[in-house]
Amino acid sequence: MARNVPGLPSKEQVLEFIRTADGAAGKREIAREFGLKGQEKIALKKLLADMAEEGLIDGRKSAYHRMGGLPKVTVLRVVDIDDGYPIAVPDAWQPDEGTAPPRVRIVESKKGGALRKGDRVLARTEELGPKERLSWRAHPIKKLPAAAEAMLGVIELDGVLKPWLAPVDKRIRNSFPVSDIGEAEEGSLVLAEPIGKSQRGGVRVLEVLGDPLAPRSFSLIAIHKYGIPHVFPDAAVAEAEVAAKLPLSEDKREDLRHLPIVAIDPADARDHDDAIWAEPDGEGGYRAVVAIADVSFYVRPGGQLDREARKRGNSVYFPDRVVPMLPEVLSADVCSLKEGEDRAAMACHLTIDAQGRITSFRFARALVRIAEVIAYEDAQARIVAAQHHPPTPSSEEEGVGGGGAPAHARQTLWGAWNLLNAGRDARDPLDLDLPERRVKLDDKGRIEEIAVRERLDAHRVVEDFMIAANVAAAKALESKAHPVVYRIHEPPTREKLIALKDYFKSIGKNLALGQVITPGLFNRMLKDIADDAEKALVMEAVLRSQTQAYYGPRNAGHFGLALGSYAHFTSPIRRYADLLVHRALVDAFHLEQPKPQAALPPATGLSEQDRGDLERITEAISQTERRAMEAERDTIDRYVAAWLSARVGEVFDTRITGVQKFGFFATIVGLGGDGLVPVSTLGQDYFHYEEGAQALVGDKTGERYTTGDRLKLRLAEANPLTGALKFEPPEGAGQRVEKRGERGPVKKDRAKHTQGRRGRPANIRHQGRGRRT
């Protein structure tokens, strides 16, 4: 024990200095702080040793920290995104028994440097006061390479019954030995972690998730792979249940229940964000209302429900389930605009002139009662009927055309859309006919059908009304100089345009870079192409040239829609960006604020903290959107592979979607699903890669494989667990496609594994109903 030396600081004084020091707090710094010399330094060394034995401090003599605390500079691993901030724990934590690692809020200053779950950073830490929700915060110094992480896979047994983990990630071609199988069995879907610094040293099973081929397992794989939050905290659910009971004040809301407003949605939709109504204005135009679920009335800023919604960022849609942004008591019930039910809505009133231009708009909190919820297919049939058989007074009374809403109301809705459609044509937004695959399941969750979703006028009716409301929301907030969460789609970069020009040159077309690049320019190029195969070729090239849309607080326009100002307002049940826009509108136009509730946060407008934090928030929700897109795409790929697994060996009509040095990718015409054709299967000729032309060309034969080409290919492999497809030429001139997971003969308890990685061309999709627009 350290002697009682005059001038020697107390243990409490040492702990306080370590806690508040700006930099390293080692023996030298402590001695300097308290002016210690000679024998006092020797006594300090003993004091620090005593404090370490007592569990008060930890570390080395060059840098101590409080036991249970963190070094001033340490490596952190992001484990969560909370309220838009990355939350991390020490990457290497060896606590005393029962001690959990401290959770650290990471404060980022670099624009566009948002961290994601699983990232590792070297950071400078500081301990906060006891009143803070988290006791630590950190400032990143630099991002570090990713460490080996837990992975999803299926347990396989080799010839000597040795267990291996076959990853479900199609980018990973090799399997890994399993040292600790736990309760898993052959064929089990498991979550495993590496034993050493990488998977090569073997893995151990952490959790058994079940049968990988059982119904609903494909989406479960994506949920775990991408870390999608899918279980609501009890506090968020409790807050949602309280919010669901909020009364609607008829005296403070505009009563629109007398209007025959209709919602047009997919037949299997569980939540209804939006509904529309229109009537002629007597001057060749229309008055219209776009009614949107008033989610901001129920989800208050700063509450547990809001924090969870921001963490999720958006709902995620799989063929077998929806992972909602909000608990179902709100998303599928109280907020959803159900037929015949009184609902709180944010109403966008629009005036459309005879040229399809929006000449005025206003926003109000309203009460609505949806007259009818119509499936897209039914709406399409009524559009066709209305075009051929305009309603008469007698048919209106009899409800000709079906549905509870008067036929005249539907007729005027189509008339208003015709004007909006004319306005859209005048804008000339980018018009790419992008196929969207639809997976239909039976009652037991088994695949019943996979087909390309048909594009209907009914889809465009809804989209054009939604786009008009989204533009109105952006312009309304701009008119009040209020913060706007913009939906931004920047023009193609010069680098991408140069690549596009080189590609066009290789197919005999010209793209002059000196002119102003507009969506209409691409549309005209596509319109002049009569051959469907060539049009698909050019469309793929134009698609690859586009940038990815994102959210941000500074306006940069929306290139694809040919709009100067654009925001997302119409889907607050499933997009957090829309909820922020609603809150901003509530503030800007002093819309009805509900009475305070003891169990809920008080306000429904945009909080002061969010106003100053929009850069970080919008970056975070842009990332959650990309996460959802990747998870949805992977799941569809697995369903397509499962659907095709019984047809391996069949020959299909395909189209080449991308070309690389190692082969090309092709998709089955009319079905989708990208599959690799390895260059080794193309025969004995040597094929070289022409990047500008996006082609593989044979040296001797001159045989050419180019993006957009149509050809017959044999399906050689369809792996439902990874979603991977492989094709080969039907004549089989080259090497046989090696199936994933094939191993050579077992020797000395070890299996030979094939290696390699499957590449995939980048793709950008703008999907229907404004989900990605």
CSV table of N, CA, C and O in Angstrom, one decimal, residues 695-739:
chain,number,residue,atom,x,y,z
A,695,ALA,N,-18.3,-5.8,-73.8
A,695,ALA,CA,-18.4,-7.0,-74.6
A,695,ALA,C,-17.2,-7.9,-74.3
A,695,ALA,O,-16.1,-7.5,-73.9
A,696,LEU,N,-17.4,-9.3,-74.5
A,696,LEU,CA,-16.4,-10.3,-74.5
A,696,LEU,C,-16.2,-10.7,-76.0
A,696,LEU,O,-17.2,-11.1,-76.6
A,697,VAL,N,-15.0,-10.7,-76.5
A,697,VAL,CA,-14.8,-11.0,-77.9
A,697,VAL,C,-13.8,-12.1,-78.0
A,697,VAL,O,-12.7,-12.0,-77.5
A,698,GLY,N,-14.1,-13.1,-78.8
A,698,GLY,CA,-13.2,-14.3,-79.0
A,698,GLY,C,-12.1,-13.9,-80.0
A,698,GLY,O,-12.3,-13.3,-81.1
A,699,ASP,N,-10.8,-14.2,-79.6
A,699,ASP,CA,-9.7,-13.9,-80.5
A,699,ASP,C,-9.7,-14.6,-81.8
A,699,ASP,O,-9.5,-13.9,-82.9
A,700,LYS,N,-10.0,-15.8,-81.8
A,700,LYS,CA,-9.9,-16.6,-83.1
A,700,LYS,C,-11.3,-16.6,-83.8
A,700,LYS,O,-11.3,-16.4,-85.0
A,701,THR,N,-12.3,-16.8,-83.1
A,701,THR,CA,-13.7,-16.9,-83.7
A,701,THR,C,-14.3,-15.6,-84.0
A,701,THR,O,-15.2,-15.5,-84.8
A,702,GLY,N,-13.9,-14.5,-83.2
A,702,GLY,CA,-14.6,-13.3,-83.3
A,702,GLY,C,-16.0,-13.3,-82.7
A,702,GLY,O,-16.7,-12.3,-82.8
A,703,GLU,N,-16.3,-14.4,-82.0
A,703,GLU,CA,-17.6,-14.5,-81.3
A,703,GLU,C,-17.7,-13.4,-80.3
A,703,GLU,O,-16.8,-13.1,-79.6
A,704,ARG,N,-18.9,-12.8,-80.2
A,704,ARG,CA,-19.0,-11.6,-79.4
A,704,ARG,C,-20.3,-11.7,-78.5
A,704,ARG,O,-21.3,-12.1,-78.9
A,705,TYR,N,-20.1,-11.4,-77.2
A,705,TYR,CA,-21.1,-11.4,-76.2
A,705,TYR,C,-21.2,-9.9,-75.7
A,705,TYR,O,-20.3,-9.5,-75.0
A,706,THR,N,-22.3,-9.3,-75.9
A,706,THR,CA,-22.5,-7.8,-75.6
A,706,THR,C,-23.7,-7.6,-74.7
A,706,THR,O,-24.7,-8.3,-74.9
A,707,THR,N,-23.6,-6.7,-73.8
A,707,THR,CA,-24.8,-6.3,-73.0
A,707,THR,C,-26.0,-6.0,-73.9
A,707,THR,O,-25.9,-5.2,-74.9
A,708,GLY,N,-27.1,-6.6,-73.6
A,708,GLY,CA,-28.3,-6.5,-74.4
A,708,GLY,C,-28.6,-7.6,-75.3
A,708,GLY,O,-29.7,-7.7,-75.8
A,709,ASP,N,-27.6,-8.4,-75.7
A,709,ASP,CA,-27.8,-9.5,-76.6
A,709,ASP,C,-28.8,-10.5,-76.0
A,709,ASP,O,-28.8,-10.8,-74.8
A,710,ARG,N,-29.6,-11.1,-76.9
A,710,ARG,CA,-30.5,-12.2,-76.5
A,710,ARG,C,-29.9,-13.5,-77.0
A,710,ARG,O,-29.4,-13.6,-78.2
A,711,LEU,N,-29.9,-14.5,-76.2
A,711,LEU,CA,-29.4,-15.8,-76.6
A,711,LEU,C,-30.0,-16.9,-75.7
A,711,LEU,O,-30.6,-16.6,-74.6
A,712,LYS,N,-29.9,-18.1,-76.2
A,712,LYS,CA,-30.4,-19.3,-75.4
A,712,LYS,C,-29.3,-19.8,-74.5
A,712,LYS,O,-28.2,-20.0,-75.0
A,713,LEU,N,-29.7,-20.1,-73.2
A,713,LEU,CA,-28.7,-20.6,-72.3
A,713,LEU,C,-29.3,-21.7,-71.5
A,713,LEU,O,-30.5,-21.7,-71.2
A,714,ARG,N,-28.5,-22.6,-71.1
A,714,ARG,CA,-29.0,-23.7,-70.2
A,714,ARG,C,-28.8,-23.3,-68.8
A,714,ARG,O,-27.7,-22.8,-68.4
A,715,LEU,N,-29.8,-23.5,-67.9
A,715,LEU,CA,-29.6,-23.3,-66.5
A,715,LEU,C,-28.8,-24.4,-65.9
A,715,LEU,O,-29.2,-25.6,-65.9
A,716,ALA,N,-27.6,-24.1,-65.4
A,716,ALA,CA,-26.7,-25.1,-64.8
A,716,ALA,C,-26.8,-25.2,-63.3
A,716,ALA,O,-26.5,-26.2,-62.7
A,717,GLU,N,-27.2,-24.1,-62.6
A,717,GLU,CA,-27.3,-24.1,-61.2
A,717,GLU,C,-28.3,-23.1,-60.7
A,717,GLU,O,-28.4,-22.0,-61.3
A,718,ALA,N,-29.1,-23.4,-59.7
A,718,ALA,CA,-30.1,-22.5,-59.1
A,718,ALA,C,-30.0,-22.8,-57.6
A,718,ALA,O,-30.5,-23.8,-57.2
A,719,ASN,N,-29.4,-21.9,-56.8
A,719,ASN,CA,-29.2,-22.2,-55.4
A,719,ASN,C,-30.1,-21.3,-54.6
A,719,ASN,O,-29.9,-20.1,-54.4
A,720,PRO,N,-31.2,-21.9,-54.0
A,720,PRO,CA,-32.1,-21.0,-53.2
A,720,PRO,C,-31.5,-20.4,-52.0
A,720,PRO,O,-32.0,-19.3,-51.6
A,721,LEU,N,-30.5,-21.0,-51.4
A,721,LEU,CA,-29.9,-20.5,-50.2
A,721,LEU,C,-29.2,-19.2,-50.4
A,721,LEU,O,-29.1,-18.3,-49.6
A,722,THR,N,-28.5,-19.0,-51.6
A,722,THR,CA,-27.7,-17.8,-51.9
A,722,THR,C,-28.5,-17.0,-52.9
A,722,THR,O,-28.1,-15.8,-53.0
A,723,GLY,N,-29.4,-17.5,-53.6
A,723,GLY,CA,-30.1,-16.8,-54.7
A,723,GLY,C,-29.2,-16.7,-56.0
A,723,GLY,O,-29.6,-16.0,-56.9
A,724,ALA,N,-28.2,-17.5,-56.0
A,724,ALA,CA,-27.3,-17.5,-57.2
A,724,ALA,C,-27.8,-18.4,-58.3
A,724,ALA,O,-28.3,-19.5,-58.0
A,725,LEU,N,-27.7,-17.9,-59.5
A,725,LEU,CA,-28.0,-18.7,-60.7
A,725,LEU,C,-26.7,-18.8,-61.6
A,725,LEU,O,-25.9,-17.9,-61.5
A,726,LYS,N,-26.6,-19.9,-62.3
A,726,LYS,CA,-25.5,-20.0,-63.3
A,726,LYS,C,-26.0,-20.6,-64.5
A,726,LYS,O,-26.9,-21.5,-64.5
A,727,PHE,N,-25.5,-20.1,-65.6
A,727,PHE,CA,-25.9,-20.6,-66.9
A,727,PHE,C,-24.7,-21.1,-67.7
A,727,PHE,O,-23.6,-20.8,-67.3
A,728,GLU,N,-25.0,-21.8,-68.8
A,728,GLU,CA,-23.9,-22.2,-69.7
A,728,GLU,C,-24.5,-22.4,-71.1
A,728,GLU,O,-25.7,-22.5,-71.2
A,729,PRO,N,-23.7,-22.2,-72.1
A,729,PRO,CA,-24.2,-22.4,-73.5
A,729,PRO,C,-24.8,-23.8,-73.6
A,729,PRO,O,-24.3,-24.8,-73.1
A,730,PRO,N,-25.9,-23.9,-74.4
A,730,PRO,CA,-26.6,-25.2,-74.5
A,730,PRO,C,-25.7,-26.3,-75.2
A,730,PRO,O,-25.9,-27.5,-74.9
A,731,GLU,N,-24.8,-25.9,-76.0
A,731,GLU,CA,-24.0,-26.8,-76.7
A,731,GLU,C,-22.8,-27.4,-75.8
A,731,GLU,O,-22.2,-28.3,-76.2
A,732,GLY,N,-22.6,-26.6,-74.7
A,732,GLY,CA,-21.6,-27.1,-73.8
A,732,GLY,C,-20.2,-27.2,-74.3
A,732,GLY,O,-19.4,-28.1,-74.1
A,733,ALA,N,-19.8,-26.2,-75.1
A,733,ALA,CA,-18.4,-26.2,-75.7
A,733,ALA,C,-17.3,-26.0,-74.7
A,733,ALA,O,-16.2,-26.5,-75.0
A,734,GLY,N,-17.5,-25.4,-73.6
A,734,GLY,CA,-16.5,-25.1,-72.7
A,734,GLY,C,-16.5,-26.1,-71.5
A,734,GLY,O,-17.1,-27.2,-71.6
A,735,GLN,N,-16.0,-25.6,-70.4
A,735,GLN,CA,-16.0,-26.4,-69.2
A,735,GLN,C,-17.4,-26.4,-68.5
A,735,GLN,O,-18.2,-25.5,-68.6
A,736,ARG,N,-17.7,-27.5,-67.9
A,736,ARG,CA,-19.0,-27.6,-67.2
A,736,ARG,C,-19.0,-26.6,-66.0
A,736,ARG,O,-17.9,-26.4,-65.3
A,737,VAL,N,-20.1,-26.0,-65.7
A,737,VAL,CA,-20.2,-25.1,-64.6
A,737,VAL,C,-20.0,-25.9,-63.3
A,737,VAL,O,-20.7,-26.9,-63.1
A,738,GLU,N,-19.1,-25.4,-62.5
A,738,GLU,CA,-18.9,-26.1,-61.2
A,738,GLU,C,-19.9,-25.5,-60.2
A,738,GLU,O,-20.0,-24.3,-59.9
A,739,LYS,N,-20.7,-26.4,-59.6
A,739,LYS,CA,-21.7,-26.0,-58.7
A,739,LYS,C,-21.1,-25.5,-57.4
A,739,LYS,O,-20.1,-26.0,-56.9
